[in-house]
CSV table of C-alpha atoms in Angstrom, one decimal:
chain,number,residue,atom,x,y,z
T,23,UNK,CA,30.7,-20.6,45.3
T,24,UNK,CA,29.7,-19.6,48.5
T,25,UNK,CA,30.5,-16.0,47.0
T,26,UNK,CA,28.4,-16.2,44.2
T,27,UNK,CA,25.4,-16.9,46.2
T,28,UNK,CA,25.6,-14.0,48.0
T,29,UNK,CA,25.9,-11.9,45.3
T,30,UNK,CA,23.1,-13.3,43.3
T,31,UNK,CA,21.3,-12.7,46.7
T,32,UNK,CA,22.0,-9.1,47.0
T,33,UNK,CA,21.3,-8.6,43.1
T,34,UNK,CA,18.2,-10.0,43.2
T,35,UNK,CA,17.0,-8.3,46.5
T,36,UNK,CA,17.4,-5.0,45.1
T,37,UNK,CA,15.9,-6.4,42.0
T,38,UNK,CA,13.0,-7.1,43.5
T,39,UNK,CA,11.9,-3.4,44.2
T,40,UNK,CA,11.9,-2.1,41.0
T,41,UNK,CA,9.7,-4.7,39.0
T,42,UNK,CA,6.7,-2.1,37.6
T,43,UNK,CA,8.5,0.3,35.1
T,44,UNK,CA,7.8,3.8,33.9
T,45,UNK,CA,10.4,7.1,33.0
T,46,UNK,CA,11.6,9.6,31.8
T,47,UNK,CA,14.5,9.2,30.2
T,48,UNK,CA,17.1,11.3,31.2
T,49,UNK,CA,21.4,11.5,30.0
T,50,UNK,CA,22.0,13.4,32.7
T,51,UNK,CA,25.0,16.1,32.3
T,52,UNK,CA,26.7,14.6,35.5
T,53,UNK,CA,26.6,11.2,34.0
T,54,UNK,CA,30.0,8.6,34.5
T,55,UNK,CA,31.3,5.7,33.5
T,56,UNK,CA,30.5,2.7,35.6
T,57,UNK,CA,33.6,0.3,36.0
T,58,UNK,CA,32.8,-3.2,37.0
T,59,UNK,CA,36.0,-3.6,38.8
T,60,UNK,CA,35.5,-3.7,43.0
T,61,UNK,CA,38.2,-3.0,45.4
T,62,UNK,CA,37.6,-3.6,48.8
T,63,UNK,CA,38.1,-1.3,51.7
T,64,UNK,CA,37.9,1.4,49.3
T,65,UNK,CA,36.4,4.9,50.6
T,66,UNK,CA,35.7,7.6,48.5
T,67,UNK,CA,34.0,11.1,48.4
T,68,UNK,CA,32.6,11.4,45.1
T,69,UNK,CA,32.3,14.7,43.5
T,70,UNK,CA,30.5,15.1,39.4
T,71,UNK,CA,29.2,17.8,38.1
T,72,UNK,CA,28.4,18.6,34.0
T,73,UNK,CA,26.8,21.0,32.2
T,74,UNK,CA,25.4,20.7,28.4
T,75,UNK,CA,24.5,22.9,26.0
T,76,UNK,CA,20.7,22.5,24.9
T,77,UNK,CA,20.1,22.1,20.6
T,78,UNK,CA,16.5,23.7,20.5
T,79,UNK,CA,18.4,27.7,20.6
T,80,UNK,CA,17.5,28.5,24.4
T,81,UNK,CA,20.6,29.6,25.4
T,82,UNK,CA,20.5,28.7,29.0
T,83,UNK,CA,23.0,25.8,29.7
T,84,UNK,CA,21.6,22.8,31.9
T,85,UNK,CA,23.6,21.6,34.7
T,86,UNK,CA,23.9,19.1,37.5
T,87,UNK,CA,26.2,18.2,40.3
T,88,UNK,CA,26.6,15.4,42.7
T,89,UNK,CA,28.1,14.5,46.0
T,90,UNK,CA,28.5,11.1,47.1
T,91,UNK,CA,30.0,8.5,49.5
T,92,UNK,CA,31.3,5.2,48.2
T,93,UNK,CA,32.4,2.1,50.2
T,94,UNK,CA,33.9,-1.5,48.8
T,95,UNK,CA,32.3,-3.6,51.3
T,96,UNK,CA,34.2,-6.6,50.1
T,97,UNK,CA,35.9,-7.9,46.9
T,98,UNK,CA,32.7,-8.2,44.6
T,99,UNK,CA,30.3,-5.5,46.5
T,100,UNK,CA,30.6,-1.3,46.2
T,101,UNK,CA,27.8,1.0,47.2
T,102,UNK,CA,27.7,4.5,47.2
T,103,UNK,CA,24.8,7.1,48.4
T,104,UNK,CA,24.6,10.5,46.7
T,105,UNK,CA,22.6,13.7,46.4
T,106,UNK,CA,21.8,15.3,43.4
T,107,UNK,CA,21.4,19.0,42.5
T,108,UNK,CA,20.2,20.5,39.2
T,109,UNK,CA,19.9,23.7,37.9
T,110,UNK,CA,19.4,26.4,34.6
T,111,UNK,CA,20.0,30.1,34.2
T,112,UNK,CA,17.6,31.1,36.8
T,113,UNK,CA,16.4,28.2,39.2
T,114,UNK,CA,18.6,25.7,41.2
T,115,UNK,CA,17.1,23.1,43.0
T,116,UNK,CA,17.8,19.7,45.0
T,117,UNK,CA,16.9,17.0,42.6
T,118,UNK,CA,17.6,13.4,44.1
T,119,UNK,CA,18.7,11.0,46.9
T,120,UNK,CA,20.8,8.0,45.0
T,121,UNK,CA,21.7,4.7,45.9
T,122,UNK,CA,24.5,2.6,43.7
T,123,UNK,CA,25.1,-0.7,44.2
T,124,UNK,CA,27.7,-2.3,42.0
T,125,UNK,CA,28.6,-6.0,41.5
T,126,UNK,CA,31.9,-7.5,40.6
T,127,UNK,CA,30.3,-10.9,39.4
T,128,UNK,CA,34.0,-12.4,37.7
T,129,UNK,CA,37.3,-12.4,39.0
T,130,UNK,CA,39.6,-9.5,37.9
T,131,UNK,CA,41.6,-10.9,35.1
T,132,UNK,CA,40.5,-14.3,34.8
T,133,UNK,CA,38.1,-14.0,31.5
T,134,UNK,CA,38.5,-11.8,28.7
T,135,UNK,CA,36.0,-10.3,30.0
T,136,UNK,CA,35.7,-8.2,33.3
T,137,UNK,CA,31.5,-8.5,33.9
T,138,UNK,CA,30.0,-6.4,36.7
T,139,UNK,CA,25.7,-5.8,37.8
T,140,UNK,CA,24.5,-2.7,38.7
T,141,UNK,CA,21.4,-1.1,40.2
T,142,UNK,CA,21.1,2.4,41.1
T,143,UNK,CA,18.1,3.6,43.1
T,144,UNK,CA,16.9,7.2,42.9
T,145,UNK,CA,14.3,9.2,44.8
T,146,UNK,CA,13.6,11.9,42.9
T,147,UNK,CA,12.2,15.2,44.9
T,148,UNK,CA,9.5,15.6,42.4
T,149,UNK,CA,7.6,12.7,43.7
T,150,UNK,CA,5.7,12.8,40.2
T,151,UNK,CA,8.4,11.1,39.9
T,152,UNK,CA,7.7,8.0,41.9
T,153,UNK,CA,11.5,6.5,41.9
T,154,UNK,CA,13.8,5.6,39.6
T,155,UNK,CA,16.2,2.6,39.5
T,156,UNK,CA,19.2,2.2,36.2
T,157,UNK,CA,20.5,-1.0,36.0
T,158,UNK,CA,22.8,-3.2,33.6
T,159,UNK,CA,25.4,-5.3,32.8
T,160,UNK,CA,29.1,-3.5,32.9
T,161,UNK,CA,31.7,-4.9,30.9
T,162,UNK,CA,35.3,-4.1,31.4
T,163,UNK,CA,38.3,-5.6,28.8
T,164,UNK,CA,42.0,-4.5,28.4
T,165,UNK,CA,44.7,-5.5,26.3
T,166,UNK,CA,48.5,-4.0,26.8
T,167,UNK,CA,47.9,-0.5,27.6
T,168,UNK,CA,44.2,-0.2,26.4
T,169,UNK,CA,41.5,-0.6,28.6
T,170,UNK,CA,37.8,-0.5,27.1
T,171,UNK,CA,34.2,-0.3,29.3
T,172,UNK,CA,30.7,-1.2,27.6
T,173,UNK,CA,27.7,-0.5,29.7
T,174,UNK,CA,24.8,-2.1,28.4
T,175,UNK,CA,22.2,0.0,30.8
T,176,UNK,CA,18.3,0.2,31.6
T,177,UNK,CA,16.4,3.0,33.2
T,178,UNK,CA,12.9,3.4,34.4
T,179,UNK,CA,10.8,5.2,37.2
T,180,UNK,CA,7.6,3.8,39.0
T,181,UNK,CA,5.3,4.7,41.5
T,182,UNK,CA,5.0,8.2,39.8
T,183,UNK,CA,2.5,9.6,37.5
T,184,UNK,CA,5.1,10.9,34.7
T,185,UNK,CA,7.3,9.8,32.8
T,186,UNK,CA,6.3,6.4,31.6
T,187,UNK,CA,8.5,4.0,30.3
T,188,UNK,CA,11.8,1.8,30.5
T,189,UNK,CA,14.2,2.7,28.4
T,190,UNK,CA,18.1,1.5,27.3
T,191,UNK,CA,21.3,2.8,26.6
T,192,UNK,CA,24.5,2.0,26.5
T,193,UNK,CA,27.7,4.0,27.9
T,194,UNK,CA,30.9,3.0,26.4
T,195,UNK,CA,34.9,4.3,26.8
T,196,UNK,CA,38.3,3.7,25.5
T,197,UNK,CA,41.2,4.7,27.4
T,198,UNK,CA,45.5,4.8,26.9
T,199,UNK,CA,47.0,4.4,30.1
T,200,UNK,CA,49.8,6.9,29.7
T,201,UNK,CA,50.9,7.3,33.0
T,202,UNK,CA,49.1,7.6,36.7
T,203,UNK,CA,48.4,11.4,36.4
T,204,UNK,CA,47.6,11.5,32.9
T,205,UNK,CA,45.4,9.5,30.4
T,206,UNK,CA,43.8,9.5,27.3
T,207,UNK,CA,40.6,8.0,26.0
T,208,UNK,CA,37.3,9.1,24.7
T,209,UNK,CA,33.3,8.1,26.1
T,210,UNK,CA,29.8,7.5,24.7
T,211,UNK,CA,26.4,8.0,26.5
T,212,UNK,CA,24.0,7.0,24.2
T,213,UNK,CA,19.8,6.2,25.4
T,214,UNK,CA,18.0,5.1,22.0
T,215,UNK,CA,14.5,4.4,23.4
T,216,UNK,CA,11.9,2.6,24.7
T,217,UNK,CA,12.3,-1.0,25.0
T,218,UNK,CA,9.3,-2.0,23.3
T,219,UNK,CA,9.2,1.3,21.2
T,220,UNK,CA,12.6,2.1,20.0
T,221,UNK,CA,13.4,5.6,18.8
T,222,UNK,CA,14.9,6.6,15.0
T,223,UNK,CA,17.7,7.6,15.1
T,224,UNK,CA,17.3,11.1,15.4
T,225,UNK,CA,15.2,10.9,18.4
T,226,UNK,CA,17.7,9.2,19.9
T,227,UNK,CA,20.6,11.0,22.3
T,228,UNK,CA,23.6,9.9,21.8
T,229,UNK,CA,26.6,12.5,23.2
T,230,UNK,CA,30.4,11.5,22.2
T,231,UNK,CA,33.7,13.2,22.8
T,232,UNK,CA,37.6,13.2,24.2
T,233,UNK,CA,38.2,12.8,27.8
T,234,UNK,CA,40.8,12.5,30.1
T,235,UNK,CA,41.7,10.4,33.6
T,236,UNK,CA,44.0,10.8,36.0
T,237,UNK,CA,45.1,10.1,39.8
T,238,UNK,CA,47.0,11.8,42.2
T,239,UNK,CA,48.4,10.3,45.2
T,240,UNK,CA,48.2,12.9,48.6
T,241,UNK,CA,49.7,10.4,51.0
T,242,UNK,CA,49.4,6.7,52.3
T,243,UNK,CA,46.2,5.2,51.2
T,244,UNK,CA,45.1,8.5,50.2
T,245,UNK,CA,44.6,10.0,46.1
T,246,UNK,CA,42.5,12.1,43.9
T,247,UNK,CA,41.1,10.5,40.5
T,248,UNK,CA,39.5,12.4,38.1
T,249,UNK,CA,38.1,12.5,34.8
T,250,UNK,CA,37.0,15.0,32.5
T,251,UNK,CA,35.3,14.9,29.2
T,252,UNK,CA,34.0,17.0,26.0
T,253,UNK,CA,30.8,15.6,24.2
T,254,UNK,CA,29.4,16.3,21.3
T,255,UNK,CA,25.5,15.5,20.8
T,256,UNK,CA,25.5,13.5,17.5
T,257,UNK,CA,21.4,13.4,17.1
T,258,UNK,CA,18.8,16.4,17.1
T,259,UNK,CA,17.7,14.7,20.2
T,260,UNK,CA,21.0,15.3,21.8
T,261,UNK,CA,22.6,18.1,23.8
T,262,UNK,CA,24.6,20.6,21.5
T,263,UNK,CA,27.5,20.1,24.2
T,264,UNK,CA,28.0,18.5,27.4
T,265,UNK,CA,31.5,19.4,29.3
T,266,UNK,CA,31.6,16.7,32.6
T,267,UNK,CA,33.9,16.1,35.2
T,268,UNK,CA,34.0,13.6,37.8
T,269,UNK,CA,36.6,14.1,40.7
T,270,UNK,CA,36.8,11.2,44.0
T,271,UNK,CA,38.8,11.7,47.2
T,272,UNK,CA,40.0,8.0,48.0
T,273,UNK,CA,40.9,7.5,51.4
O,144,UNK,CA,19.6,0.2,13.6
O,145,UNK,CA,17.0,-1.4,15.7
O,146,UNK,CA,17.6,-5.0,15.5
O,147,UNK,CA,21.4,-4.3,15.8
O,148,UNK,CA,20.7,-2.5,19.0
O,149,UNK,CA,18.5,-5.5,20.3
O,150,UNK,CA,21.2,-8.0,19.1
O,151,UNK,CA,23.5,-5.8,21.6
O,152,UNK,CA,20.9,-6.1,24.4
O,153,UNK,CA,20.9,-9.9,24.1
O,154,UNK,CA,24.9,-10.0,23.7
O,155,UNK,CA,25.9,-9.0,27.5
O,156,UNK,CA,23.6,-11.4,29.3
O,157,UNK,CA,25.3,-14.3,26.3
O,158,UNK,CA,28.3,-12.7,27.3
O,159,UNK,CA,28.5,-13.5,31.0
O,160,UNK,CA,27.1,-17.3,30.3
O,161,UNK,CA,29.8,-17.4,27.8
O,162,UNK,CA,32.2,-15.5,29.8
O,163,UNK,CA,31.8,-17.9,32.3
O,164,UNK,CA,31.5,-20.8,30.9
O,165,UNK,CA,34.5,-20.1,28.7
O,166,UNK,CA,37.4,-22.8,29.4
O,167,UNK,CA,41.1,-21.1,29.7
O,168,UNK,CA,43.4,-23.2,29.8
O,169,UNK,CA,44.4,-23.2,33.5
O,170,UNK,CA,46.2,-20.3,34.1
O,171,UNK,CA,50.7,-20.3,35.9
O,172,UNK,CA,50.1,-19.8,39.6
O,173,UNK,CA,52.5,-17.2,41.9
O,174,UNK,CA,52.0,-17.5,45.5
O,175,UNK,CA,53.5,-14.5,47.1
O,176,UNK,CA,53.6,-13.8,50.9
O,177,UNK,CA,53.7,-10.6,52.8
O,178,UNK,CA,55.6,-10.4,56.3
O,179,UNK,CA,56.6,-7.6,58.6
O,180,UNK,CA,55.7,-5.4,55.4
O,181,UNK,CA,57.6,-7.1,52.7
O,182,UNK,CA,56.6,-9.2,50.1
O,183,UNK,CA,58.5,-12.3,49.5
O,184,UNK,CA,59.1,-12.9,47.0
O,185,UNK,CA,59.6,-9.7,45.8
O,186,UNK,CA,61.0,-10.5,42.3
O,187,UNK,CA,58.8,-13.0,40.0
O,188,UNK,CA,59.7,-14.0,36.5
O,189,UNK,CA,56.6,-15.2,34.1
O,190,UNK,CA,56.7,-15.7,30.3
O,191,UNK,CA,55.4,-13.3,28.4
O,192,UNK,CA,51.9,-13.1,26.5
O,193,UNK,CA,50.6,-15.4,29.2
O,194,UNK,CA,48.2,-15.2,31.9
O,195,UNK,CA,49.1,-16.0,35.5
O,196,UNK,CA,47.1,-16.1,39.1
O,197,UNK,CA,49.0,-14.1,41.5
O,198,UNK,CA,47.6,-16.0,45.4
O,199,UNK,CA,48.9,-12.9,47.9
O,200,UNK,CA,48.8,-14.0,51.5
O,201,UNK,CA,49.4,-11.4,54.2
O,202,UNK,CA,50.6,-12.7,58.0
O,203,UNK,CA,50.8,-9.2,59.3
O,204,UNK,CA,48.0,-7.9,61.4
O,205,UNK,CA,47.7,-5.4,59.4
O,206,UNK,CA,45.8,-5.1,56.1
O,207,UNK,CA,48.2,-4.7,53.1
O,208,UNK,CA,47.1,-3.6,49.4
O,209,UNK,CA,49.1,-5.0,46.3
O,210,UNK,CA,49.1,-1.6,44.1
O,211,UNK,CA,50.4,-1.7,40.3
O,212,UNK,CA,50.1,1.0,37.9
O,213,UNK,CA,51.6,-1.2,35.6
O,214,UNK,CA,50.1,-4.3,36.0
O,215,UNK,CA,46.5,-2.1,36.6
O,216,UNK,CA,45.5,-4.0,39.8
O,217,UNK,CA,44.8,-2.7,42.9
O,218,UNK,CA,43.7,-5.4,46.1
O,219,UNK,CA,43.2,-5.2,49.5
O,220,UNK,CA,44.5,-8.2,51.4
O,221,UNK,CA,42.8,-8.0,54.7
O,222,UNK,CA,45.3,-9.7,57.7
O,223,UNK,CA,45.6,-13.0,58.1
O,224,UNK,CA,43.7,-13.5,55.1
O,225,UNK,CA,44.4,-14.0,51.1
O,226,UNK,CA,43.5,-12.7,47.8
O,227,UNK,CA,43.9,-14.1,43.7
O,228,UNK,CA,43.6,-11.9,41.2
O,229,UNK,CA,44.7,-12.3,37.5
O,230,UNK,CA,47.3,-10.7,35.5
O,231,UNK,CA,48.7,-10.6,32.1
O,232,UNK,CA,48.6,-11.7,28.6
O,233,UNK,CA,51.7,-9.2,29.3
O,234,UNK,CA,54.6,-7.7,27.1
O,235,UNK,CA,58.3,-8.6,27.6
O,236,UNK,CA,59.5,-5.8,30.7
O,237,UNK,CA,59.1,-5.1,33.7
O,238,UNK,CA,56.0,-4.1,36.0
O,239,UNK,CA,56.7,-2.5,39.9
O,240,UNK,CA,54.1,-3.3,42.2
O,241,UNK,CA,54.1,-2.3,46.1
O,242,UNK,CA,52.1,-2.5,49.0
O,243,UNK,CA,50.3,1.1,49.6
O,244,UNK,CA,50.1,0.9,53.2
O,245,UNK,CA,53.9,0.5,53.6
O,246,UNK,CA,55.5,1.4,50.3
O,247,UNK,CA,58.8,2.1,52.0
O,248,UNK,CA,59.3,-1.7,52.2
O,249,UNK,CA,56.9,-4.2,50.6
O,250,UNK,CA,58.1,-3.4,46.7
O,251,UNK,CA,58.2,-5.6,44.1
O,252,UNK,CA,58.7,-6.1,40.7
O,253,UNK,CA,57.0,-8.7,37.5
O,254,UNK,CA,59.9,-9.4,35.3
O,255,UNK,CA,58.1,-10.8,31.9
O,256,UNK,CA,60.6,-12.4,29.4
């Protein structure tokens, strides 16, 4: 019990910064899966990048990349700091400072259920911007082999002077567990609005698509995970395309 | 679409109330020990299609992590200290486990039958 007050402690202090609302919204091509599951001690270097495929006939892809450091605190608490970079055909450009907390609120295993909290701070470097914080419930389930994630997720900036709004998504994935180095599944990133002003369907963005997973061990205590995917945009709001990949050095 | 959506916005917050207020029945517990680097025991037999609590306790003073591709766990069990974690409903076979720090010793196995 004792445990569950501190979490509901951390969750609500970071809670309490991001209480007035308004963003863009944004799928960005670097986007991941969050996984409620926490192991503690874990270190990792945390490496994304993706790139997608605009719909409106500009040719120049979009793309982003991230580099991050990740720590399990303890059993229920991961945080990670990143930096974000962005850039098109012609410009590149540093795009954001991120902080992700994460929140392993049930004990692996014991519930049908695996439920995890998280909230991601971002200061953007266009400080139009103000800041941005993403935040949801993450759901983890597996049976046998199959392990399925569903990220119910929302996003919003304040402080800034664009980009008003707070808007949901959802992220979802199904994956085989084939063997250490190789596995199978597919992913959905999908934002469908503003919650008090919810998109049709076609102004929704909604990107789905195979990917892959993997892990590679280098030594004691030491391994490479990846994951890669393929998305299709499934709305005329949607990228044409996004190819991302997300690679951590655990040590 | 919309009211779907919003029914799935409502669902995960009923979900962890649920979740946590759901009543399993109370689950087989295996208390397994690490020493000098070695689990103990390392062999455990549970019945298939059922969940058990695996309690690790580790007496070294060093930390020790249970590691199971098979069983899909991975858990750090600082020294002198002790973690539970969950396993199973499971399939008749058998699922390795080992400690990562010192795999050349602490190795185990889940026999499920």
């Amino acid at each position: 019990m004792p445990h569950a007050i501190k979490r509901l402690f951390c969750i609500g202090l970071l809670s309490f910064t991001p209480l007035i609302h308004a963003a863009e919204y944004l799928s960005g091509p670097a986007d991941y899966i969050y996984s409620p599951i926490v192991e503690e001690g874990e270190r990792e270097i945390d490496t994304k990048f993706g790139t997608q495929s605009p719909r409106n006939g500009d040719t120049t892809r979009q793309s982003g990349a991230s580099i991050g450091f990740g720590y399990g605190v303890n059993s229920w608490w991961f945080t990670e700091i990143y930096g974000k970079a962005i850039w098109d055909g012609n410009t590149s450009q540093f795009d954001a400072v991120e902080w992700e907390n994460k929140f392993q609120l049930t004990e692996t295993g014991k519930y049908p259920v695996d439920i995890g909290f998280l909230i991601e701070l971002e200061r953007p470097q266009n400080r139009n911007e103000g800041y941005e914080a993403k935040y949801g419930f993450l759901l983890q389930s597996e049976w046998k082999k199959w392990q399925a994630n569903l990220n119910l997720l929302m996003q919003g900036h304040y402080t800034g002077t664009e980009n008003q709004g707070t808007y949901f998504g959802y992220q979802g994935q199904l994956k085989y567990r084939l063997q250490p180095e190789f596995e199978v599944g597919a992913q959905i990133y999908s934002w469908l609005g503003q919650v008090n002003s919810w998109n049709t369907d076609q102004q929704q963005q909604s990107s789905v698509g195979p990917a892959i997973f993997g892990k590679t061990k280098l030594g004691r205590k030491e391994a490479i995970k990846y994951n890669v995917a393929y998305l299709w945009g499934t709305t005329a709001a949607s990228p044409r395309n996004t190819i991302r990949m997300q690679a951590e050095y655990e040590f | 679409m919309k009211n779907h959506l919003l029914s799935l916005l409502f669902a995960a917050p009923t979900l962890f109330i649920g979740t946590l207020s759901y009543a399993s029945p109370t689950a087989t517990e295996i208390y397994i020990s690490i020493k000098k680097g070695r689990f103990s025991p390392s062999e455990i037999e549970i019945p298939a299609e059922t969940k058990v609590k695996l309690t690790i306790e580790n007496f070294d003073d060093t930390p020790e992590e249970f590691e199971s591709y098979d069983l899909n766990r991975e858990v750090l069990i600082n020294p002198g200290s002790k973690a539970s974690f969950y396993i199973g409903p499971l399939s008749a076979g058998n699922y390795k486990f080992e400690g990562e720090f010192s795999p050349e010793t602490a190795q185990g196995i889940v026999r499920v039958k």
